[in-house]
Coordinates of C-alpha atoms in Angstrom, one line a residue:
X8 CA -95.2 93.6 -80.1
X9 CA -97.4 95.5 -77.6
X10 CA -98.0 98.7 -75.6
X11 CA -97.8 98.4 -71.8
X12 CA -98.9 100.8 -69.0
X13 CA -99.7 100.8 -65.3
X14 CA -99.0 102.0 -61.8
X15 CA -98.1 100.9 -58.3
X16 CA -99.5 103.2 -55.6
X17 CA -98.6 102.4 -52.1
X18 CA -100.6 105.2 -50.8
X19 CA -103.8 103.7 -52.5
X20 CA -105.1 106.9 -54.0
X21 CA -105.3 106.0 -57.7
X22 CA -108.6 105.6 -59.3
X23 CA -108.4 102.2 -61.2
X24 CA -110.3 103.7 -64.1
X25 CA -107.2 105.5 -65.0
X26 CA -105.7 102.3 -66.3
X27 CA -108.1 102.1 -69.1
X28 CA -107.2 105.7 -70.3
X29 CA -103.4 104.8 -70.1
X30 CA -103.8 101.7 -72.4
X31 CA -106.3 103.3 -74.7
X32 CA -103.7 106.1 -75.4
X33 CA -101.4 103.5 -77.0
X34 CA -104.1 101.2 -78.6
X35 CA -102.3 101.4 -81.9
X36 CA -99.4 99.5 -80.5
X37 CA -101.6 96.5 -80.0
X38 CA -105.0 96.3 -81.7
X39 CA -105.5 92.6 -81.4
X40 CA -106.5 92.4 -77.6
X41 CA -106.3 94.2 -74.4
X42 CA -105.9 93.0 -70.9
X43 CA -105.7 94.3 -67.2
X44 CA -104.5 93.1 -63.9
X45 CA -105.5 94.5 -60.4
X46 CA -104.3 93.2 -57.1
X47 CA -107.0 92.9 -54.3
X48 CA -107.0 96.5 -53.2
X49 CA -106.4 97.8 -56.7
X50 CA -103.2 99.6 -55.5
X51 CA -101.5 97.8 -58.4
X52 CA -102.8 98.1 -62.0
X53 CA -101.0 96.6 -65.1
X54 CA -102.4 97.1 -68.7
X55 CA -101.5 95.8 -72.1
X56 CA -102.5 96.3 -75.7
X57 CA -101.3 93.3 -77.6
X58 CA -100.1 92.8 -81.3
X59 CA -100.3 89.0 -81.5
X60 CA -97.2 87.4 -83.0
X61 CA -96.3 84.2 -81.0
X62 CA -98.9 81.8 -79.6
X63 CA -102.0 83.6 -80.9
X64 CA -104.5 81.5 -79.2
X65 CA -103.1 81.4 -75.6
X66 CA -100.6 84.3 -75.4
X67 CA -102.9 87.0 -74.2
X68 CA -101.6 89.1 -71.3
X69 CA -101.3 89.8 -68.4
X70 CA -99.9 86.2 -67.5
X71 CA -99.4 84.8 -64.0
X72 CA -97.5 82.1 -62.4
X73 CA -99.2 79.0 -61.0
X74 CA -100.0 80.6 -57.7
X75 CA -101.2 84.0 -59.2
X76 CA -98.7 85.9 -57.1
X77 CA -96.3 86.9 -59.9
X78 CA -97.8 88.7 -63.0
X79 CA -96.2 90.2 -66.1
X80 CA -97.1 92.6 -69.0
X81 CA -94.5 92.6 -71.8
X82 CA -93.6 94.3 -74.9
X83 CA -91.2 92.7 -77.3
X84 CA -89.7 89.3 -78.4
X85 CA -87.4 86.9 -76.6
X86 CA -85.3 84.9 -79.0
X87 CA -84.3 81.3 -78.0
X88 CA -86.9 81.4 -75.3
X89 CA -87.9 77.7 -75.9
X90 CA -84.5 76.7 -74.5
X91 CA -85.1 78.8 -71.4
X92 CA -88.7 77.3 -71.2
X93 CA -87.4 73.7 -71.4
X94 CA -85.0 74.4 -68.5
X95 CA -87.8 75.7 -66.4
X96 CA -89.9 72.7 -67.0
X97 CA -86.9 70.4 -65.9
X98 CA -86.7 72.6 -62.6
X99 CA -90.4 71.8 -61.9
X100 CA -92.1 74.8 -63.3
X101 CA -95.6 74.3 -65.0
X102 CA -96.2 76.3 -68.0
X103 CA -99.6 76.5 -69.6
X104 CA -98.9 78.3 -72.8
X105 CA -96.2 78.3 -75.6
X106 CA -95.5 82.0 -75.4
X107 CA -92.2 83.8 -74.4
X108 CA -94.4 85.9 -72.0
X109 CA -95.0 83.1 -69.7
X110 CA -91.3 82.2 -69.6
X111 CA -90.6 85.5 -68.0
X112 CA -92.8 84.9 -65.0
X113 CA -91.1 81.6 -64.3
X114 CA -87.6 82.9 -64.9
X115 CA -88.3 85.6 -62.3
X116 CA -89.5 83.0 -59.8
X117 CA -86.3 80.9 -60.4
X118 CA -83.7 83.6 -60.7
X119 CA -85.1 86.9 -59.5
X120 CA -83.6 90.1 -60.9
X121 CA -80.6 88.1 -62.4
X122 CA -83.0 86.9 -65.1
X123 CA -82.7 90.1 -67.1
X124 CA -79.1 89.3 -68.1
X125 CA -80.2 85.9 -69.4
X126 CA -82.4 87.3 -72.2
X127 CA -81.6 87.6 -75.9
X128 CA -84.1 89.9 -77.6
X129 CA -85.8 93.2 -77.6
X130 CA -88.1 93.9 -74.6
X131 CA -89.6 96.0 -71.9
X132 CA -91.3 94.1 -69.4
X133 CA -93.0 94.8 -65.9
X134 CA -93.4 92.1 -63.2
X135 CA -95.5 92.5 -60.0
X136 CA -94.4 90.4 -57.2
X137 CA -97.5 90.3 -54.9
X138 CA -95.8 88.2 -52.2
X139 CA -92.9 90.7 -51.8
X140 CA -94.9 93.7 -52.7
X141 CA -92.3 94.6 -55.4
X142 CA -92.3 96.0 -59.0
X143 CA -89.7 94.8 -61.4
X144 CA -89.1 96.5 -64.7
X145 CA -86.4 95.6 -67.2
X146 CA -85.3 96.9 -70.6
X147 CA -83.4 95.1 -73.3
X148 CA -79.6 95.5 -73.5
X149 CA -79.6 97.9 -76.4
X150 CA -82.8 100.1 -75.9
X151 CA -84.8 98.7 -78.9
X152 CA -88.1 98.8 -76.9
X153 CA -89.1 101.9 -75.0
X154 CA -90.2 102.2 -71.3
X155 CA -90.9 105.5 -69.5
X156 CA -91.7 105.9 -65.9
X157 CA -92.3 108.6 -63.2
X158 CA -92.3 108.5 -59.4
X159 CA -94.7 110.7 -57.5
X160 CA -94.4 110.2 -53.7
X161 CA -95.0 106.5 -53.1
X162 CA -96.5 105.9 -56.5
X163 CA -94.7 104.8 -59.7
X164 CA -96.4 105.2 -63.1
X165 CA -95.1 103.5 -66.3
X166 CA -95.8 103.3 -69.9
X167 CA -94.4 102.3 -73.4
X168 CA -94.8 106.0 -74.3
X169 CA -95.0 109.3 -72.3
X170 CA -98.7 109.7 -73.3
X171 CA -99.7 106.8 -70.9
X172 CA -98.2 108.7 -68.0
X173 CA -99.7 112.0 -69.2
X174 CA -103.1 110.6 -69.2
X175 CA -102.9 110.1 -65.4
X176 CA -104.5 113.0 -63.7
X177 CA -102.0 112.6 -60.8
X178 CA -99.2 113.8 -63.0
X179 CA -98.4 117.5 -63.4
X180 CA -97.0 118.2 -66.9
X181 CA -93.9 120.5 -67.4
X182 CA -91.2 120.8 -69.8
X183 CA -87.7 119.6 -68.8
X184 CA -85.0 122.1 -69.4
X185 CA -82.4 119.3 -69.8
X186 CA -84.6 117.5 -72.3
X187 CA -85.2 120.7 -74.2
X188 CA -81.6 121.5 -74.5
X189 CA -80.8 118.1 -75.7
X190 CA -83.5 118.3 -78.3
X191 CA -82.3 121.7 -79.5
X192 CA -78.7 120.3 -79.9
X193 CA -79.3 116.9 -81.3
X194 CA -82.8 116.7 -82.4
X195 CA -83.8 114.1 -79.9
X196 CA -83.6 113.7 -76.1
X197 CA -80.5 112.0 -74.7
X198 CA -80.2 109.2 -72.1
X199 CA -82.7 109.0 -69.3
X200 CA -84.1 112.5 -69.7
X201 CA -87.3 112.9 -71.5
X202 CA -88.8 116.2 -72.8
X203 CA -91.0 116.2 -69.6
X204 CA -89.8 117.0 -66.2
X205 CA -89.8 114.0 -63.9
X206 CA -90.7 111.5 -66.7
X207 CA -87.6 109.3 -67.3
X208 CA -86.5 106.7 -69.9
X209 CA -85.4 103.4 -68.4
X210 CA -81.9 103.2 -69.9
X211 CA -80.8 100.2 -72.1
X212 CA -79.4 97.3 -70.1
X213 CA -80.9 98.4 -67.0
X214 CA -83.8 97.4 -64.6
X215 CA -85.6 99.1 -61.7
X216 CA -87.3 97.9 -58.6
X217 CA -89.9 99.9 -56.6
X218 CA -91.3 98.9 -53.2
X219 CA -92.4 100.6 -50.0
X220 CA -88.8 101.7 -49.4
X221 CA -88.4 103.5 -52.8
X222 CA -86.8 103.2 -56.3
X223 CA -83.7 101.5 -57.2
X224 CA -82.3 101.7 -60.8
X225 CA -79.4 99.4 -61.8
X226 CA -77.4 98.3 -64.8
X227 CA -77.3 94.5 -65.5
X228 CA -75.2 94.7 -68.8
X229 CA -71.8 96.0 -69.7
X230 CA -70.7 96.2 -73.3
X231 CA -67.6 94.4 -74.4
X232 CA -67.4 92.0 -71.4
X233 CA -67.9 88.8 -73.3
X234 CA -64.6 87.9 -74.9
X235 CA -65.6 84.3 -75.9
X236 CA -66.8 85.4 -79.4
X237 CA -63.9 87.6 -80.6
X238 CA -62.7 84.8 -82.9
X239 CA -66.2 83.6 -84.0
X240 CA -67.4 83.5 -87.6
X241 CA -69.5 86.6 -88.4
X242 CA -71.1 84.8 -91.2
X243 CA -72.5 82.1 -89.1
X244 CA -73.5 84.5 -86.2
X245 CA -75.7 86.6 -88.6
X246 CA -77.2 83.5 -90.3
X247 CA -78.2 82.0 -87.1
X248 CA -79.6 85.4 -85.8
X249 CA -81.8 85.8 -88.9
X250 CA -83.0 82.2 -88.7
X251 CA -84.0 82.7 -85.0
X252 CA -85.8 86.0 -85.7
X253 CA -87.8 84.4 -88.5
X254 CA -89.7 82.3 -86.0
X255 CA -93.3 83.7 -86.0
X256 CA -97.0 82.6 -86.1
X257 CA -97.8 85.4 -88.5
X258 CA -96.4 86.5 -92.0
X259 CA -92.9 88.0 -92.0
X260 CA -91.2 90.4 -94.4
X261 CA -88.1 92.5 -94.7
X262 CA -87.3 96.2 -95.2
X263 CA -84.9 96.3 -98.2
X264 CA -83.3 99.6 -98.9
X265 CA -80.7 98.2 -101.3
X266 CA -77.9 99.3 -99.0
X267 CA -75.3 97.0 -97.4
X268 CA -77.0 96.1 -94.1
X269 CA -80.6 95.3 -95.4
X270 CA -79.3 93.6 -98.4
X271 CA -77.2 91.3 -96.2
X272 CA -80.1 90.5 -94.0
X273 CA -82.4 89.9 -97.0
X274 CA -79.8 87.6 -98.4
X275 CA -79.7 85.4 -95.2
X276 CA -83.5 85.3 -95.2
X277 CA -83.6 84.0 -98.7
X278 CA -81.7 81.0 -97.6
X279 CA -84.7 79.9 -95.4
X280 CA -87.7 81.1 -97.1
X281 CA -89.2 83.2 -99.8
X282 CA -90.9 86.4 -98.5
X283 CA -92.1 89.8 -99.2
X284 CA -89.7 92.9 -99.2
X285 CA -90.6 96.5 -99.0
X286 CA -88.8 99.8 -99.9
X287 CA -89.3 103.5 -100.5
X288 CA -88.0 105.5 -103.5
X289 CA -87.6 109.2 -104.4
X290 CA -87.7 111.2 -107.6
X291 CA -84.7 113.1 -106.5
X292 CA -81.7 111.2 -107.7
X293 CA -79.3 111.8 -104.8
X294 CA -81.8 110.2 -102.5
X295 CA -83.3 107.4 -104.4
X296 CA -82.0 103.9 -103.8
X297 CA -85.0 102.0 -105.3
X298 CA -83.0 100.7 -108.2
X299 CA -80.6 98.9 -105.9
X300 CA -83.5 97.5 -103.7
X301 CA -85.2 96.1 -106.9
X302 CA -81.8 94.6 -108.0
X303 CA -81.3 92.8 -104.7
X304 CA -84.9 91.6 -104.6
X305 CA -84.7 90.2 -108.1
X306 CA -81.3 88.6 -107.3
X307 CA -82.5 86.7 -104.1
X308 CA -86.1 86.2 -105.3
X309 CA -88.3 88.3 -102.9
X310 CA -91.6 89.5 -103.7
X311 CA -90.8 93.2 -103.8
X312 CA -93.2 96.1 -103.1
X313 CA -92.0 99.8 -103.4
X314 CA -93.6 103.1 -103.4
X315 CA -92.4 106.6 -104.2
X316 CA -92.0 109.2 -101.5
X317 CA -93.1 112.7 -102.2
X318 CA -93.6 116.0 -100.4
X319 CA -97.3 115.2 -100.4
X320 CA -96.6 112.2 -98.2
X321 CA -95.1 114.4 -95.6
X322 CA -98.2 116.9 -95.8
X323 CA -100.7 114.0 -95.5
X324 CA -99.0 112.3 -92.5
X325 CA -97.7 115.4 -90.6
X326 CA -100.7 115.8 -88.4
X327 CA -101.2 112.2 -87.8
X328 CA -97.5 111.7 -86.8
X329 CA -97.2 114.8 -84.6
X330 CA -100.5 114.2 -82.9
X331 CA -99.0 110.9 -81.6
X332 CA -95.4 111.9 -81.3
X333 CA -95.4 112.8 -77.6
X334 CA -91.8 114.0 -77.6
X335 CA -90.3 116.3 -80.2
X336 CA -88.2 114.4 -82.7
X337 CA -86.2 116.0 -85.6
X338 CA -84.9 113.0 -87.7
X339 CA -86.7 113.6 -90.9
X340 CA -86.3 109.9 -91.9
X341 CA -89.2 109.2 -89.4
X342 CA -91.6 110.1 -92.2
X343 CA -90.4 107.7 -95.0
X344 CA -90.0 105.0 -92.2
X345 CA -93.7 105.6 -91.4
X346 CA -94.7 105.1 -95.0
X347 CA -92.7 102.0 -95.5
X348 CA -94.1 100.6 -92.4
X349 CA -97.6 101.4 -93.6
X350 CA -96.9 99.7 -96.9
X351 CA -95.5 96.6 -95.2
X352 CA -98.4 96.4 -92.8
X353 CA -100.8 95.7 -95.7
X354 CA -99.0 92.4 -96.3
X355 CA -97.3 91.2 -93.0
X356 CA -97.2 91.8 -89.2
X357 CA -93.5 91.5 -88.9
X358 CA -90.4 92.7 -90.8
X359 CA -86.7 92.2 -90.3
X360 CA -84.5 95.1 -90.9
X361 CA -80.8 96.1 -91.2
X362 CA -80.7 98.5 -88.3
X363 CA -77.6 98.5 -86.2
X364 CA -75.1 97.4 -88.8
X365 CA -73.6 101.0 -89.0
X366 CA -73.0 101.4 -85.3
X367 CA -71.7 97.9 -84.8
X368 CA -69.4 97.7 -87.8
X369 CA -68.3 101.2 -88.5
X370 CA -70.5 102.7 -91.2
X371 CA -70.5 106.4 -90.4
X372 CA -68.0 109.0 -91.5
X373 CA -67.8 110.4 -87.9
X374 CA -66.1 107.1 -87.0
X375 CA -63.5 107.8 -89.5
X376 CA -63.1 111.3 -88.2
X377 CA -62.3 110.0 -84.7
X378 CA -59.7 107.6 -86.3
X379 CA -58.2 110.6 -88.1
X380 CA -58.1 112.3 -84.7
X381 CA -56.0 109.5 -83.3
X382 CA -53.5 109.8 -86.2
X383 CA -53.3 113.5 -85.7
X384 CA -52.6 113.2 -82.0
X385 CA -49.4 111.1 -82.8
X386 CA -48.0 114.0 -84.7
X387 CA -47.1 116.6 -82.1
X388 CA -46.6 119.3 -84.7
X389 CA -50.2 119.0 -86.0
X390 CA -53.5 120.1 -84.3
X391 CA -56.9 121.4 -85.4
X392 CA -55.8 125.0 -85.6
X393 CA -52.6 124.1 -87.7
X394 CA -54.7 122.1 -90.1
X395 CA -57.3 124.7 -90.4
X396 CA -54.8 127.4 -91.3
X397 CA -53.7 125.3 -94.3
X398 CA -57.2 124.4 -95.4
X399 CA -57.7 127.3 -97.9
X400 CA -54.4 126.2 -99.7
X401 CA -55.1 122.5 -99.7
X402 CA -55.8 121.0 -103.2
X403 CA -58.9 118.9 -103.7
X404 CA -56.9 115.6 -104.1
X405 CA -55.6 115.9 -100.5
X406 CA -59.1 116.9 -99.2
X407 CA -60.3 113.6 -100.6
X408 CA -58.1 111.8 -98.1
X409 CA -60.0 113.3 -95.2
X410 CA -62.8 111.3 -93.9
X411 CA -65.4 113.8 -94.8
X412 CA -67.6 112.1 -97.4
X413 CA -71.2 113.2 -96.1
X414 CA -74.3 113.9 -98.2
X415 CA -73.7 116.8 -100.6
X416 CA -71.4 119.0 -98.4
X417 CA -68.6 120.7 -100.3
X418 CA -65.3 119.1 -99.5
X419 CA -63.8 122.2 -97.8
X420 CA -66.8 122.8 -95.7
X421 CA -66.8 119.2 -94.4
X422 CA -63.1 119.4 -93.8
X423 CA -63.5 122.5 -91.8
X424 CA -66.2 120.8 -89.6
X425 CA -63.9 117.8 -89.0
X426 CA -60.9 120.0 -88.2
X427 CA -62.9 122.2 -85.9
X428 CA -63.9 119.0 -84.1
X429 CA -60.3 118.0 -83.5
X430 CA -60.0 121.0 -81.2
X431 CA -62.5 119.6 -78.7
X432 CA -60.7 117.5 -76.1
X433 CA -63.6 115.4 -74.7
X434 CA -64.3 112.6 -77.2
X435 CA -68.2 112.6 -76.3
X436 CA -68.4 116.4 -76.8
X437 CA -66.5 116.2 -80.1
X438 CA -68.7 113.4 -81.4
X439 CA -71.9 115.3 -80.5
X440 CA -70.5 118.4 -82.2
X441 CA -69.9 116.4 -85.5
X442 CA -73.3 114.8 -85.2
X443 CA -75.1 118.1 -84.6
X444 CA -73.3 119.9 -87.3
X445 CA -73.5 117.2 -90.0
X446 CA -77.1 116.4 -89.4
X447 CA -78.7 119.7 -88.3
X448 CA -76.2 122.5 -89.3
X449 CA -73.4 124.6 -88.1
X450 CA -75.7 127.2 -86.4
X451 CA -76.9 126.5 -83.0
X452 CA -80.6 126.7 -81.6
X453 CA -80.6 128.0 -78.1
X454 CA -83.4 128.2 -75.5
X455 CA -84.6 131.6 -75.0
X456 CA -83.1 133.4 -72.0
X457 CA -80.7 130.5 -71.3
X458 CA -76.9 130.7 -71.1
X459 CA -75.3 130.2 -74.5
X460 CA -72.2 128.4 -73.1
X461 CA -71.4 125.0 -74.6
X462 CA -74.1 122.4 -73.8
X463 CA -72.6 119.5 -71.7
X464 CA -74.3 116.4 -72.9
X465 CA -73.4 113.6 -70.6
X466 CA -73.8 110.0 -71.1
X467 CA -74.5 107.5 -68.2
X468 CA -71.5 105.3 -69.4
X469 CA -67.8 105.5 -69.0
X470 CA -66.2 106.1 -72.4
X471 CA -62.8 104.7 -73.1
X472 CA -60.9 107.5 -75.0
X473 CA -58.4 105.1 -76.3
X474 CA -61.0 102.9 -78.1
X475 CA -60.1 103.2 -81.7
X476 CA -63.7 103.8 -82.7
X477 CA -64.9 105.8 -79.7
X478 CA -67.6 107.1 -82.1
X479 CA -69.2 103.8 -82.3
X480 CA -69.3 103.4 -78.6
X481 CA -70.9 106.8 -78.1
X482 CA -73.5 106.2 -80.8
X483 CA -74.2 102.7 -79.3
X484 CA -75.2 104.3 -76.1
X485 CA -76.9 107.5 -77.4
X486 CA -77.8 107.8 -81.1
X487 CA -78.8 104.2 -81.6
X488 CA -81.4 103.9 -78.8
X489 CA -82.4 107.5 -78.6
X490 CA -82.7 108.4 -82.2
X491 CA -82.6 105.3 -84.4
X492 CA -84.7 102.8 -82.3
X493 CA -87.1 105.6 -81.2
X494 CA -87.8 106.2 -84.9
X495 CA -88.3 102.8 -85.8
X496 CA -90.5 102.0 -82.8
X497 CA -92.8 104.9 -83.4
X498 CA -93.0 104.6 -87.1
X499 CA -93.8 100.8 -87.1
X500 CA -96.0 100.8 -84.0
X501 CA -98.1 103.7 -85.4
X502 CA -98.9 101.1 -88.1
X503 CA -99.2 98.1 -85.7
X504 CA -96.1 96.6 -87.3
X505 CA -93.2 94.7 -85.4
X506 CA -89.7 95.3 -86.6
X507 CA -87.0 92.9 -85.5
X508 CA -83.3 93.6 -85.8
X509 CA -80.9 90.6 -86.4
X510 CA -77.8 92.8 -86.1
X511 CA -78.7 93.4 -82.4
X512 CA -78.5 89.7 -81.4
X513 CA -76.5 89.3 -78.3
X514 CA -73.8 87.2 -79.9
X515 CA -73.5 89.5 -82.9
X516 CA -73.0 92.5 -80.7
X517 CA -70.6 90.7 -78.5
X518 CA -68.5 89.8 -81.4
X519 CA -68.6 93.3 -82.9
X520 CA -67.2 94.8 -79.7
X521 CA -64.7 92.2 -78.9
X522 CA -63.2 91.1 -82.2
X523 CA -59.7 92.4 -83.1
X524 CA -60.6 92.5 -86.7
X525 CA -60.7 95.9 -88.2
X526 CA -64.1 97.6 -88.8
X527 CA -63.0 100.6 -90.8
X528 CA -60.1 102.7 -91.9
X529 CA -59.7 106.2 -93.3
X530 CA -60.7 105.1 -96.8
X531 CA -63.2 102.3 -96.2
X532 CA -66.2 101.8 -93.9
X533 CA -67.7 98.5 -92.7
X534 CA -64.9 96.3 -93.9
X535 CA -66.2 93.1 -92.4
X536 CA -69.7 93.4 -93.8
X537 CA -68.4 94.4 -97.2
X538 CA -66.2 91.3 -97.2
X539 CA -69.3 89.1 -96.4
X540 CA -71.3 90.9 -99.2
X541 CA -68.5 90.5 -101.7
X542 CA -69.1 86.8 -101.6
X543 CA -72.8 87.0 -101.8
X544 CA -73.9 90.2 -103.6
X545 CA -70.6 91.8 -104.9
X546 CA -72.5 94.6 -106.8
X547 CA -73.7 95.9 -103.5
X548 CA -70.6 95.4 -101.6
X549 CA -68.9 98.5 -103.1
X550 CA -71.8 100.8 -102.4
X551 CA -71.1 104.0 -100.4
X552 CA -73.2 104.8 -97.3
X553 CA -76.5 106.7 -98.0
X554 CA -78.9 107.8 -95.2
X555 CA -82.7 107.3 -95.2
X556 CA -83.5 111.0 -95.3
X557 CA -85.6 113.3 -97.3
X558 CA -84.6 116.2 -99.6
X559 CA -85.5 118.8 -97.1
X560 CA -83.4 121.6 -98.6
X561 CA -85.4 121.4 -101.9
X562 CA -88.8 120.6 -100.5
X563 CA -88.8 123.5 -97.8
X564 CA -88.4 125.9 -100.7
X565 CA -91.1 124.2 -102.6
X566 CA -94.1 121.9 -101.7
X567 CA -93.3 122.1 -97.9
X568 CA -93.0 125.7 -97.8
X569 CA -96.5 126.4 -96.6
X570 CA -96.3 123.6 -94.0
X571 CA -93.0 125.0 -92.8
X572 CA -94.1 128.7 -92.7
X573 CA -97.2 127.8 -90.7
X574 CA -95.2 125.8 -88.2
X575 CA -92.6 128.4 -87.5
X576 CA -95.3 131.0 -87.0
X577 CA -96.6 129.0 -84.0
X578 CA -96.5 131.7 -81.3
X579 CA -96.1 129.1 -78.6
X580 CA -92.6 128.5 -80.0
X581 CA -91.6 132.0 -79.3
X582 CA -91.7 131.3 -75.6
X583 CA -88.8 128.9 -76.1
X584 CA -86.8 130.3 -79.1
X585 CA -86.1 133.9 -80.2
X586 CA -88.6 134.8 -82.9
X587 CA -86.2 136.9 -84.8
X588 CA -83.7 134.0 -84.9
X589 CA -86.4 131.7 -86.2
X590 CA -87.3 134.1 -89.0
X591 CA -83.8 134.7 -90.1
X592 CA -83.1 131.0 -90.3
X593 CA -86.2 130.8 -92.6
X594 CA -85.4 133.8 -94.7
X595 CA -81.8 132.8 -95.3
X596 CA -82.9 129.4 -96.3
X597 CA -85.6 130.6 -98.8
X598 CA -83.1 133.1 -100.3
X599 CA -80.6 130.3 -100.8
X600 CA -77.9 132.2 -98.6
X601 CA -77.7 129.1 -96.3
X602 CA -79.1 125.6 -96.2
X603 CA -80.9 125.6 -92.8
X604 CA -83.1 122.7 -93.5
X605 CA -81.9 120.7 -90.6
X606 CA -82.5 123.5 -88.0
X607 CA -85.8 124.4 -89.6
X608 CA -87.0 120.8 -89.6
X609 CA -86.0 120.6 -85.9
X610 CA -88.3 123.7 -85.2
X611 CA -91.1 122.6 -87.4
X612 CA -91.3 119.3 -85.5
X613 CA -90.9 121.3 -82.0
X614 CA -93.9 123.3 -83.3
X615 CA -96.0 120.2 -84.0
X616 CA -95.2 118.8 -80.6
X617 CA -96.1 122.1 -78.9
X618 CA -99.4 122.2 -80.7
X619 CA -100.3 118.7 -79.6
X620 CA -98.6 118.2 -76.4
X621 CA -97.5 121.3 -74.6

């Protein structure tokens, strides 16, 4: 895994020294080595900070083709690249290394831009084609690895993180209203917009080209188009994916929470080798899964390492994380993910994780809520308003039939949220309402002096409203890349650790979105994965879904009170959010009148970002 940065300036006004600043700003992403490429007139500069995983001796970047006119810098891993490499050699290409990086250069020579669709892996790479004076940038199908870019006149600047672009003196920093609105609603920036005006994220499954005639951004992947795997054996697909992703020239471990997804991945790993596993526990009973992690580790024979997470860990790491986090991010699970990454890095350079299992195989209650909506729509005499009118008179045993099991919410409160969502016609807006309300709270945070009308969060993908699990489709294109993979990338890279995700193998994803087998119903989530686990780890198969969060409601009234109070007193924040609103949220939470922990954490992280990056 690596960090990449660079520029193409057809006006020739960029000082080449800027490339050093750009790569130094993300040095933690690749502490093992660094490299730079400049063309003859230095109008093109490509930089890399490398974390060495494959071909430690000869895999340094940038890497060129035989003629030196095609050069690549690359962040990620390509699985099955040896087969691609063998085909290239048969076609007359001469490769000097055993790395997947060099394979990319020759694939581009052979297939041009079509090469992006041939790859199975997690990646963001940049190729400079000197002969055709063209830059080619591609990002993996699912957005596992990040890539940001901006265009200023006839210059394009790119980086694995915005800070590389911000370190370029030619870029004028300003906050994006769209990015900020997205953050205040969801706790992260959605789609191609970042928090900075004119800095964009390259979308999953997209590539861009940049030459003297301008910029072109294009999709190379459409979900659900491969029907060849709809009748495949999921057990075999997952086992093969894990086996492929275990290939490494450095030690490999596994994140093991004790939940369904990580336990299944750890089980498959145990079939091939004995390795180290890592988990985080909590004193708070409702949040602690360490017992289950230890159980699975003992059952399959991993060497298990676990640490307890406390409010002191948040305090100790808060400044370190927010000083590097160049976009505001309100998912509090970033913090324990940072700690488990730090723990793992003491022993290994690579870990496998169970990320993506929920989105692919129906693990969230919001998906059941969408399914419930489908049933309600078939009954013409029922709608959200009708059901809400009966809510206060509904006995608890009937409420238990609603798909509203989520954290510690009272059943009637959750039922009200689900039923309010039924009144929203657009499936994407309905889903974002549920996500916002479940994770951050019912009360909205608005930008100061902005219209309080409903925020229109638009995806760059066509959504099929008849899809039985439309929530999965929306999450796949939004929450998964913009929240989940953002979190895992930053938390792991801040510790120079590579995280691989076997669920996101192309064949597994194609199967999940083409199979006619049921992923979930109103009473059960992740039916297929539970069925697999029932054969392998039956005690884990029945476990309910638990998120990897922290007990903010309690901690913000206790050990995190001073940190929170200092953060919301940041006067810079009052330029964006009403001061009285912030203080009321705080006071209501401290008095116990409301649980405002989600909104308060959103503001606390925004304050941390303002302090370091505004």
